[in-house]
């Protein structure tokens, strides 16, 4: 849990002081400073003391210690604050801002860098390339902006001479997707003039002392800051670190940000041009000025890529529109020329700086962000703006800077002190009001329309005739003399710290500052002759040209008077404060422990002063009396309702307030909270932390629950789909079945009346499910048809039909012609038409046989040609009764030659050709081979009949009879195997047998 510091380090939060007095506050601050504990909280505000030495507080292990932790879980740190701002943004999708304030050299810029570093370190765990690029540009932009915008002052070796507000955009996952830098009022007067002991912007020294000789030679520069008016003052005294390293770092950073090599060349040329321009001197030539050293003009023309003549012209004259479209060239006096030259140098540098900021912004602009796709974009703003400044001589810049600090202090008071108290009152929380100093009158003194100092200054600038700085002072004395925060020598003649006609003093919240009005008018007007703008717009260097879009205007064009510097600054600061006020603010209050940049000295007086004007004691008091956290009931419940059974998933109480109360009481937090009209107030962050922790533990369970419910819903839906699909399929199938059945009915309805009983009807193609049904129906139908046919056949015919069926089954497919179409008579020998003359003897023989063996019926009789085992063939007759197969001799009144019981006949062989050959196979292997002949009509086809009746007889007597169809029949005669083949002979009159190589052959007449 919380990693608390021991008592030897003092109190980590000023709220814990025993008594809220300045003495205790300073004692705690001093103790912590001496122990290297430079950060202390007041609630969520971080008070930071500049250690003036490197502390091991910022490395990756430190980042890990603070990542995702709550504010008070670890010792106070900027990282904790940055994490809190980041968490607020991520958890509640709120825009946040971190406002860093404090006087010059108190450590604001360093703090902002650590905050950026921390945010960069904890974001983009998936290492997305675009996010890494944005982070790199954000971090590298510091290096470039410091080179161009920071300078050594008497208070701070690396003092920011411009204000910076940086927005970092985050996607819904909390990864930085881009950013934007706003810069405020660069102190451009520093280009020309520095206070004793101070330096120009770092970049000039880096160029002169750090650039390779070749680069300098190309710019016609010598590596000696003392040689240039702009850098002369800073040339003495200690250098700021290793300029060469600085030069390389800036070059690298510019490359990372995306400056092209050509752009970097242009930037160096512009810097060189400023140095050369500063050195140009003018002499009087009669009324007008002349350039002392034309070689310098040539170098300048080269660096700015302008025509030397136009350049000289712009330096020495100005073009004035004289009405009626006429233009007059007016020569400068040497003094005017020098003023114009300085204005030009300052303007060039300012535009260069703004162009660089613009380029950086282009590099970090959020690309391809679509809120619908990527979710809401949130912002963390970091404000590092020049701190409150009191110099020996304070001019217009200090005036602006201090005004800006007043505005920020006002915002702080507004948010931390007044709003807080106002909210308690609004919510009906018992509250003891706390006195605090409000700086509103001072802000009013400066910015009030028509009456404030800025308004008076604008008025003086606009006035016709020559208004001088002292006249402006007089007008202030006259109009602001009564203001409690304004004074001057005239109003207070005894005060010798101010000069007559030069100084005025404002009682700022942070202390009294005496300003010298000298240069106020000039700096506010900020005149730059059009001739320079046109000159530089016409430069062939595209970068330089891009900085001067307003040079495009023609001289005769009547232009609106540009807004003054003061008004522009005021507008930008008002916009800034509005922007900050719309975000959730986090504060870092920086304190400078001494003016000697000493890591050990704790200057109690200086610190007391800062603590008091920063209003830190009031802050502690409000904080102690107040509540760390508040939230409307509904939102509070939304976030924590899962931690309590009464509120999860939804409470049943009358109001959200009651539900909140129930929730907090269940956790035992009732003593640490207060209930407002619409919000719940929680005094200590620890309570909130406990709630957060419980919530974090429950979230995975809730996620599981949601997943479960959702998966169930998905499965149910899929199931419904399936069921529906099956229902549709079933209906469809049923429909198909119905249509099929209907179609069957339609086709077969009148089938009885059809002559072929529907044999020729086509069956409709059945659906797959009905395939078996169709088969069965077809079988049924066949049977029905058969029945219809059979039922009309007289019983006397049935024998014949059965025999035909039997024959068909045995021969149908194997023998082409088997006499189906004929009427089968069976006992042909009894027919007089078949057997004229011999029918009678046959009938007698038949009767004799019947008397002897009592057979039932004659199955078949016919004349045959037979062959014996010697190969001898004879005419005979066969008679098949239901008991025997007889071989008869027709020439001896059909005397029985051989009688074979039918039960010994095992099979029959016939041919597939039309030959009337029949072989009876017997058990005793004494087969009988005969060829039916002497039929009427001749060649009557009777083999089928013989096979049919025998098969039918065997079926009736339940015996087996094999029927073989072959044109090469195997037979056994007296036990010997022989082959019998058929040979068709066109010339044979009647069929007859002959011998062949391995058996016998039947010669069959026909083709
Ligand atoms: N946290 C710190 N650790 C070490 N040195 C610091 C720290 N903060 C400030 N300093 C020192 O103080 C100097 C001034 O700080 P800076 O941030 O530039 O002041 P400001 O921006 O408020 O004018 C820095 O150059 C650095 O030497
Ligand atoms: Mg700074």
PDB file of C-alpha atoms in Angstrom, residues 147-148 199 201-213 215-217 219 221-225 228 231 243-244 246-248 250-251 264-265 267-276 303:
ATOM      1  CA  UNK A 147      17.073  27.193 -28.424  1.00  0.00           C
ATOM      2  CA  UNK A 148      15.014  29.824 -30.208  1.00  0.00           C
ATOM      3  CA  UNK A 199      22.298  37.061 -23.386  1.00  0.00           C
ATOM      4  CA  UNK A 201      18.476  33.817 -27.493  1.00  0.00           C
ATOM      5  CA  UNK A 202      20.577  30.649 -27.164  1.00  0.00           C
ATOM      6  CA  UNK A 203      20.413  29.834 -30.848  1.00  0.00           C
ATOM      7  CA  UNK A 204      22.755  32.683 -31.834  1.00  0.00           C
ATOM      8  CA  UNK A 205      25.522  31.455 -29.561  1.00  0.00           C
ATOM      9  CA  UNK A 206      24.959  27.895 -30.663  1.00  0.00           C
ATOM     10  CA  UNK A 207      25.356  29.036 -34.261  1.00  0.00           C
ATOM     11  CA  UNK A 208      28.400  31.225 -33.699  1.00  0.00           C
ATOM     12  CA  UNK A 209      30.256  28.964 -31.273  1.00  0.00           C
ATOM     13  CA  UNK A 210      28.895  25.537 -32.169  1.00  0.00           C
ATOM     14  CA  UNK A 211      28.443  25.395 -35.942  1.00  0.00           C
ATOM     15  CA  UNK A 212      31.150  23.864 -38.166  1.00  0.00           C
ATOM     16  CA  UNK A 213      33.479  26.492 -39.763  1.00  0.00           C
ATOM     17  CA  UNK A 215      28.608  26.627 -42.172  1.00  0.00           C
ATOM     18  CA  UNK A 216      29.787  29.891 -40.671  1.00  0.00           C
ATOM     19  CA  UNK A 217      31.855  30.731 -43.760  1.00  0.00           C
ATOM     20  CA  UNK A 219      26.954  32.712 -43.777  1.00  0.00           C
ATOM     21  CA  UNK A 221      30.066  34.914 -40.014  1.00  0.00           C
ATOM     22  CA  UNK A 222      33.027  34.682 -37.685  1.00  0.00           C
ATOM     23  CA  UNK A 223      32.852  32.480 -34.583  1.00  0.00           C
ATOM     24  CA  UNK A 224      32.929  35.417 -32.201  1.00  0.00           C
ATOM     25  CA  UNK A 225      29.758  36.652 -30.490  1.00  0.00           C
ATOM     26  CA  UNK A 228      28.040  41.308 -33.485  1.00  0.00           C
ATOM     27  CA  UNK A 231      25.352  39.062 -29.260  1.00  0.00           C
ATOM     28  CA  UNK A 243      27.293  25.275 -27.509  1.00  0.00           C
ATOM     29  CA  UNK A 244      28.500  22.752 -30.088  1.00  0.00           C
ATOM     30  CA  UNK A 246      23.529  22.354 -28.283  1.00  0.00           C
ATOM     31  CA  UNK A 247      23.901  23.112 -31.982  1.00  0.00           C
ATOM     32  CA  UNK A 248      23.964  19.430 -32.869  1.00  0.00           C
ATOM     33  CA  UNK A 250      18.915  21.357 -32.241  1.00  0.00           C
ATOM     34  CA  UNK A 251      19.853  20.187 -35.737  1.00  0.00           C
ATOM     35  CA  UNK A 264      17.227  24.149 -41.941  1.00  0.00           C
ATOM     36  CA  UNK A 265      19.594  25.978 -44.318  1.00  0.00           C
ATOM     37  CA  UNK A 267      16.669  29.016 -40.894  1.00  0.00           C
ATOM     38  CA  UNK A 268      20.457  29.372 -40.503  1.00  0.00           C
ATOM     39  CA  UNK A 269      20.550  32.022 -43.225  1.00  0.00           C
ATOM     40  CA  UNK A 270      17.798  33.988 -41.482  1.00  0.00           C
ATOM     41  CA  UNK A 271      19.788  33.873 -38.220  1.00  0.00           C
ATOM     42  CA  UNK A 272      22.925  35.032 -40.073  1.00  0.00           C
ATOM     43  CA  UNK A 273      20.946  37.800 -41.725  1.00  0.00           C
ATOM     44  CA  UNK A 274      19.771  39.060 -38.332  1.00  0.00           C
ATOM     45  CA  UNK A 275      23.352  39.157 -37.041  1.00  0.00           C
ATOM     46  CA  UNK A 276      24.510  41.057 -40.119  1.00  0.00           C
ATOM     47  CA  UNK A 303      21.460  35.625 -47.069  1.00  0.00           C
TER      48      UNK A 303
END
